Amino acid sequence: MNLVSKFAALAAVSMLALNATSAVAADNITEFRIGILGGENASDRLRAYECLEEKTADLLGVPVKLFAPADYNGVIEGLLGGNLDLAWLGASSYAKVHLTDPEAVDPVLVKVNVDGGYGYYSIGFARVDSEINSLDDMKGKVFGFGDPNSTSGYLIPSIAIPQEGYSMKPGEYFGDVVFTGGHEQTIIAVANGDIDAGVTWADGLGEWEDGYNSGALRKASDAGLVDMTEMRQIWQSPVIPEGPIVLAKNLPEDVKLKMTGLIASMNSIDPDCAYNIAAGETKGFMPITHEAYENIIAARKAKNAN
């Protein structure tokens, strides 16, 4: 069965479940716990996922709890400790979970961009009035990463930028290299002039002035946290595979099927909810497997060995 057929099958399963006259509690679970990665303030993250919380409760017939830890590691540890059932991870965060415990989670879905692909980019950016047009203008200036477990906010740029000839060791090229704590924090830090430039994630599609079609810049622009006309892109990574939605491996199979189907069909049943949880405009979610992340896992393993 190809990806399109799998997607259609999952959507059909979800629609049948959602159209049932009454919710019946799934076998062997008494609640369902959803983790939300860091990158923006907790209240905004929880608000974006309220629609998924409600739909999950209706579908599974059990209470649903949302968890929005301060950093990526909170969700990673929640999955590893058996305290979370579902999360949308970045590729690097998935790599950390897999390298720590290959039996913890299964990747099931990935966000699909409006062009049908599932790649995205680490985007370097600075203020327009800083007169920084590229990394060549960053000598002696402060560069910001997001979270150490972020793919686009740390792993990929920390490898790709040195390969282009710019050392990431503080003081060697950049005046300093700092962690801000997450994507939203990086965007605000650059906007406020607290750091000279930083990296975040975007699909690279659509208009810069909108924050592209989806990603952290789009969410920040939608929320009024940043005026994109005051920002300039100064760097872009090679394409990165979008991170997976994962489910705890020990969940009952009927729960896995229902939740996968629910999210796969979200664009059809509730476009606004899909927009919220996908951080912008997308075609929805399609099936994905572990094999899509083997290169990221290898990169993370190599980075940890250095």
Coordinates of C-alpha atoms in Angstrom, one line a residue:
M1 CA 0.0 0.0 0.0
N2 CA 1.5 3.4 -1.0
L3 CA 1.5 6.5 1.3
V4 CA -1.5 8.0 -0.4
S5 CA -3.5 4.8 0.2
K6 CA -2.3 4.5 3.7
F7 CA -3.3 8.1 4.4
A8 CA -6.8 7.5 3.0
A9 CA -7.2 4.4 5.0
L10 CA -6.2 6.1 8.2
A11 CA -8.6 9.0 7.5
A12 CA -11.4 6.5 6.8
V13 CA -10.8 4.7 10.1
S14 CA -10.8 8.0 12.0
M15 CA -14.0 9.2 10.4
L16 CA -15.8 6.0 11.2
A17 CA -14.7 6.3 14.8
L18 CA -15.7 9.9 15.1
N19 CA -19.1 9.2 13.6
A20 CA -19.9 6.5 16.2
T21 CA -22.9 7.3 18.3
S22 CA -21.1 7.0 21.6
A23 CA -17.5 6.8 22.8
V24 CA -16.3 3.6 24.3
A25 CA -13.2 3.6 26.5
A26 CA -10.3 2.0 24.7
D27 CA -9.0 -1.3 26.1
N28 CA -6.6 -1.2 29.0
I29 CA -6.2 2.6 29.3
T30 CA -7.8 4.9 31.9
E31 CA -6.4 8.2 30.5
F32 CA -4.4 9.5 27.5
R33 CA -1.5 11.9 27.9
I34 CA -0.2 14.3 25.2
G35 CA 3.1 16.0 25.5
I36 CA 3.8 19.3 23.7
L37 CA 7.4 20.3 22.9
G38 CA 8.8 23.6 24.1
G39 CA 9.6 26.5 21.8
E40 CA 6.8 28.9 22.9
N41 CA 5.1 29.9 26.1
A42 CA 3.1 27.1 27.8
S43 CA -0.3 28.8 27.7
D44 CA -0.1 29.3 23.9
R45 CA 1.0 25.6 23.4
L46 CA -1.9 24.4 25.6
R47 CA -4.4 26.6 23.8
A48 CA -3.3 25.3 20.4
Y49 CA -3.8 21.7 21.5
E50 CA -7.2 22.1 23.2
C51 CA -9.0 21.0 20.1
L52 CA -6.9 17.8 20.0
E53 CA -7.5 17.2 23.7
E54 CA -11.3 17.4 23.2
K55 CA -11.4 15.2 20.1
T56 CA -9.2 12.6 21.7
A57 CA -11.4 12.4 24.8
D58 CA -14.5 12.0 22.5
L59 CA -12.8 9.3 20.5
L60 CA -11.2 7.2 23.2
G61 CA -13.8 7.8 26.0
V62 CA -11.1 8.5 28.6
P63 CA -9.8 11.7 30.3
V64 CA -7.0 13.4 28.3
K65 CA -4.2 15.4 29.8
L66 CA -1.9 17.9 28.1
F67 CA 1.6 18.5 29.3
A68 CA 3.7 21.4 28.2
P69 CA 7.1 21.2 29.9
A70 CA 9.5 24.2 29.7
D71 CA 11.9 22.5 27.4
Y72 CA 12.2 19.7 24.9
N73 CA 13.8 17.4 27.4
G74 CA 10.6 17.4 29.5
V75 CA 8.7 15.7 26.7
I76 CA 11.6 13.4 25.9
E77 CA 11.9 12.2 29.5
G78 CA 8.1 11.9 29.7
L79 CA 8.1 9.5 26.7
L80 CA 11.1 7.5 28.0
G81 CA 9.6 7.3 31.5
G82 CA 6.2 6.0 30.3
N83 CA 4.4 9.2 31.4
L84 CA 3.3 10.3 28.0
D85 CA 1.4 8.5 25.2
L86 CA 1.7 10.9 22.3
A87 CA 3.9 13.8 21.2
W88 CA 5.0 15.6 18.1
L89 CA 8.8 15.5 18.2
G90 CA 11.5 17.2 16.2
A91 CA 13.7 14.8 14.3
S92 CA 16.6 15.3 16.8
S93 CA 14.3 14.7 19.8
Y94 CA 13.1 11.5 18.2
A95 CA 16.7 10.5 17.7
K96 CA 17.4 11.1 21.4
V97 CA 14.4 9.0 22.4
H98 CA 15.4 6.2 20.0
L99 CA 19.1 6.2 21.0
T100 CA 18.1 6.0 24.7
D101 CA 15.4 3.4 24.3
P102 CA 14.5 1.9 20.9
E103 CA 11.4 0.3 22.4
A104 CA 9.9 3.5 23.8
V105 CA 7.9 5.0 20.9
D106 CA 6.7 4.4 17.3
P107 CA 6.8 7.2 14.7
V108 CA 3.4 7.2 12.9
L109 CA 2.8 10.5 11.1
V110 CA 4.6 13.4 9.7
K111 CA 3.4 16.9 8.7
V112 CA 3.0 17.4 5.0
N113 CA 3.8 20.8 3.5
V114 CA 1.5 22.5 1.0
D115 CA 3.8 21.4 -1.8
G116 CA 3.4 17.7 -0.8
G117 CA 6.9 17.3 0.8
Y118 CA 7.8 16.8 4.4
G119 CA 11.0 18.7 4.6
Y120 CA 11.7 22.0 6.4
Y121 CA 14.7 24.2 7.1
S122 CA 16.7 25.8 9.8
I123 CA 16.5 29.5 9.1
G124 CA 19.0 32.1 10.2
F125 CA 17.7 35.6 10.7
A126 CA 18.5 39.0 12.0
R127 CA 17.0 42.4 12.2
V128 CA 16.9 44.5 9.0
D129 CA 18.3 47.5 10.8
S130 CA 21.3 45.5 12.0
E131 CA 22.8 45.6 8.5
I132 CA 23.5 41.9 8.9
N133 CA 22.9 40.3 5.5
S134 CA 24.6 37.0 5.8
L135 CA 26.9 35.0 8.2
D136 CA 29.8 37.0 6.7
D137 CA 28.5 40.0 8.7
M138 CA 28.3 38.1 12.0
K139 CA 32.0 38.2 13.0
G140 CA 32.3 39.2 16.6
K141 CA 28.5 39.2 17.1
V142 CA 26.1 37.1 19.3
F143 CA 24.5 34.1 17.7
G144 CA 21.6 32.3 19.3
F145 CA 20.5 28.6 19.3
G146 CA 17.2 27.5 20.7
D147 CA 17.0 24.2 22.6
P148 CA 19.9 21.6 22.7
N149 CA 17.4 18.9 21.6
S150 CA 16.0 20.9 18.7
T151 CA 16.9 19.8 15.2
S152 CA 16.6 23.1 13.4
G153 CA 17.3 25.2 16.5
Y154 CA 20.6 23.4 17.3
L155 CA 21.6 20.0 15.8
I156 CA 21.6 20.8 12.1
P157 CA 22.9 24.4 12.2
S158 CA 25.6 23.4 14.7
I159 CA 26.9 21.0 12.1
A160 CA 26.2 22.8 8.8
I161 CA 27.4 26.3 9.8
P162 CA 30.9 25.1 10.7
Q163 CA 31.0 23.1 7.5
E164 CA 30.6 26.5 5.7
G165 CA 33.7 27.8 7.5
Y166 CA 32.2 29.6 10.6
S167 CA 33.3 28.1 13.9
M168 CA 30.6 27.8 16.5
K169 CA 33.0 27.9 19.4
P170 CA 32.3 31.2 21.2
G171 CA 34.9 33.8 20.5
E172 CA 36.5 32.1 17.4
Y173 CA 34.2 33.7 14.8
F174 CA 31.0 34.8 16.6
G175 CA 31.5 37.0 19.6
D176 CA 29.4 34.5 21.6
V177 CA 27.1 31.6 21.0
V178 CA 24.2 31.2 23.4
F179 CA 21.1 29.1 24.0
T180 CA 17.8 31.1 24.3
G181 CA 15.6 28.2 25.4
G182 CA 13.4 27.7 22.4
H183 CA 12.2 28.9 19.0
E184 CA 9.9 31.6 20.3
Q185 CA 12.6 32.8 22.7
T186 CA 15.1 33.1 19.9
I187 CA 12.7 35.1 17.7
I188 CA 11.9 37.5 20.5
A189 CA 15.6 37.8 21.5
V190 CA 16.5 38.8 17.9
A191 CA 13.5 41.1 17.6
N192 CA 14.4 42.9 20.9
G193 CA 18.1 43.2 19.9
D194 CA 19.2 40.9 22.8
I195 CA 21.2 38.8 20.3
D196 CA 22.3 39.7 16.8
A197 CA 21.0 36.7 15.0
G198 CA 19.6 33.2 15.6
V199 CA 18.0 30.1 14.0
T200 CA 14.5 28.8 14.0
W201 CA 12.4 26.5 11.8
A202 CA 10.1 27.1 8.8
D203 CA 8.9 25.2 5.8
G204 CA 10.5 27.8 3.5
L205 CA 7.3 28.0 1.4
G206 CA 5.1 31.1 0.9
E207 CA 6.1 34.6 1.8
W208 CA 8.8 35.7 4.2
E209 CA 6.5 38.6 5.3
D210 CA 4.0 36.0 6.6
G211 CA 6.7 33.9 8.4
Y212 CA 6.4 31.4 5.5
N213 CA 3.5 29.0 5.4
S214 CA 4.3 27.1 8.6
G215 CA 6.8 27.0 11.4
A216 CA 7.9 29.1 14.4
L217 CA 8.2 32.3 12.4
R218 CA 4.6 31.9 11.2
K219 CA 3.3 31.2 14.7
A220 CA 5.2 34.3 16.1
S221 CA 3.9 36.4 13.2
D222 CA 0.3 35.2 13.7
A223 CA 0.6 36.0 17.4
G224 CA 1.9 39.5 16.8
L225 CA 5.2 38.8 18.5
V226 CA 7.2 39.9 15.5
D227 CA 6.9 42.0 12.4
M228 CA 8.5 40.0 9.7
T229 CA 9.2 43.1 7.6
E230 CA 11.7 44.1 10.3
M231 CA 13.5 40.7 10.0
R232 CA 15.8 39.4 7.3
Q233 CA 16.8 35.9 6.4
I234 CA 20.6 35.5 6.5
W235 CA 21.1 31.7 6.2
Q236 CA 19.3 28.5 5.3
S237 CA 20.2 24.9 6.1
P238 CA 19.9 21.9 3.8
V239 CA 16.5 20.3 3.9
I240 CA 15.6 18.5 7.2
P241 CA 13.0 15.8 7.5
E242 CA 10.0 17.0 9.5
G243 CA 9.8 15.4 13.0
P244 CA 7.3 12.6 13.6
I245 CA 4.2 12.3 15.7
V246 CA 5.0 9.4 18.0
L247 CA 2.9 7.0 20.0
A248 CA 4.1 5.0 23.0
K249 CA 4.9 1.6 21.8
N250 CA 3.1 -0.2 24.7
L251 CA -0.3 1.4 23.9
P252 CA -3.1 -1.0 22.8
E253 CA -3.2 -1.4 19.1
D254 CA -6.8 0.0 18.9
V255 CA -5.7 3.2 20.6
K256 CA -2.7 3.6 18.2
L257 CA -5.0 3.1 15.2
K258 CA -7.6 5.5 16.4
M259 CA -5.2 8.3 17.3
T260 CA -3.2 7.9 14.1
G261 CA -6.5 8.1 12.1
L262 CA -7.7 11.1 14.1
I263 CA -4.7 13.2 13.4
A264 CA -4.3 12.0 9.8
S265 CA -7.9 13.2 9.1
M266 CA -7.7 16.5 11.1
N267 CA -7.4 18.7 8.0
S268 CA -10.7 17.3 6.8
I269 CA -12.7 17.3 10.0
D270 CA -11.4 20.5 11.6
P271 CA -9.0 22.7 9.5
D272 CA -8.6 25.2 12.3
C273 CA -7.4 22.5 14.7
A274 CA -5.0 21.2 12.1
Y275 CA -3.6 24.7 11.6
N276 CA -3.1 25.1 15.3
I277 CA -1.3 21.8 15.9
A278 CA 0.7 22.0 12.7
A279 CA 1.9 25.6 13.3
G280 CA 0.5 26.9 10.1
E281 CA -0.8 25.9 6.6
T282 CA -0.2 22.3 5.6
K283 CA -1.8 19.5 3.6
G284 CA -2.1 17.5 6.9
F285 CA -0.3 14.5 8.1
M286 CA 0.8 11.3 6.4
P287 CA 2.4 8.0 7.5
I288 CA 6.1 7.9 8.3
T289 CA 8.5 5.2 9.6
H290 CA 11.7 5.1 11.6
E291 CA 13.8 4.7 8.4
A292 CA 13.1 8.4 7.5
Y293 CA 15.2 9.5 10.5
E294 CA 18.2 7.2 10.3
N295 CA 20.4 10.1 8.9
I296 CA 19.3 12.4 11.8
I297 CA 20.0 9.6 14.3
A298 CA 23.5 9.1 12.9
A299 CA 24.1 12.9 13.0
R300 CA 23.0 13.1 16.6
K301 CA 25.1 10.0 17.6
A302 CA 28.1 11.6 15.9
K303 CA 27.5 14.9 17.6
N304 CA 27.3 13.3 21.0
A305 CA 30.5 11.4 20.4
N306 CA 32.5 14.7 19.9

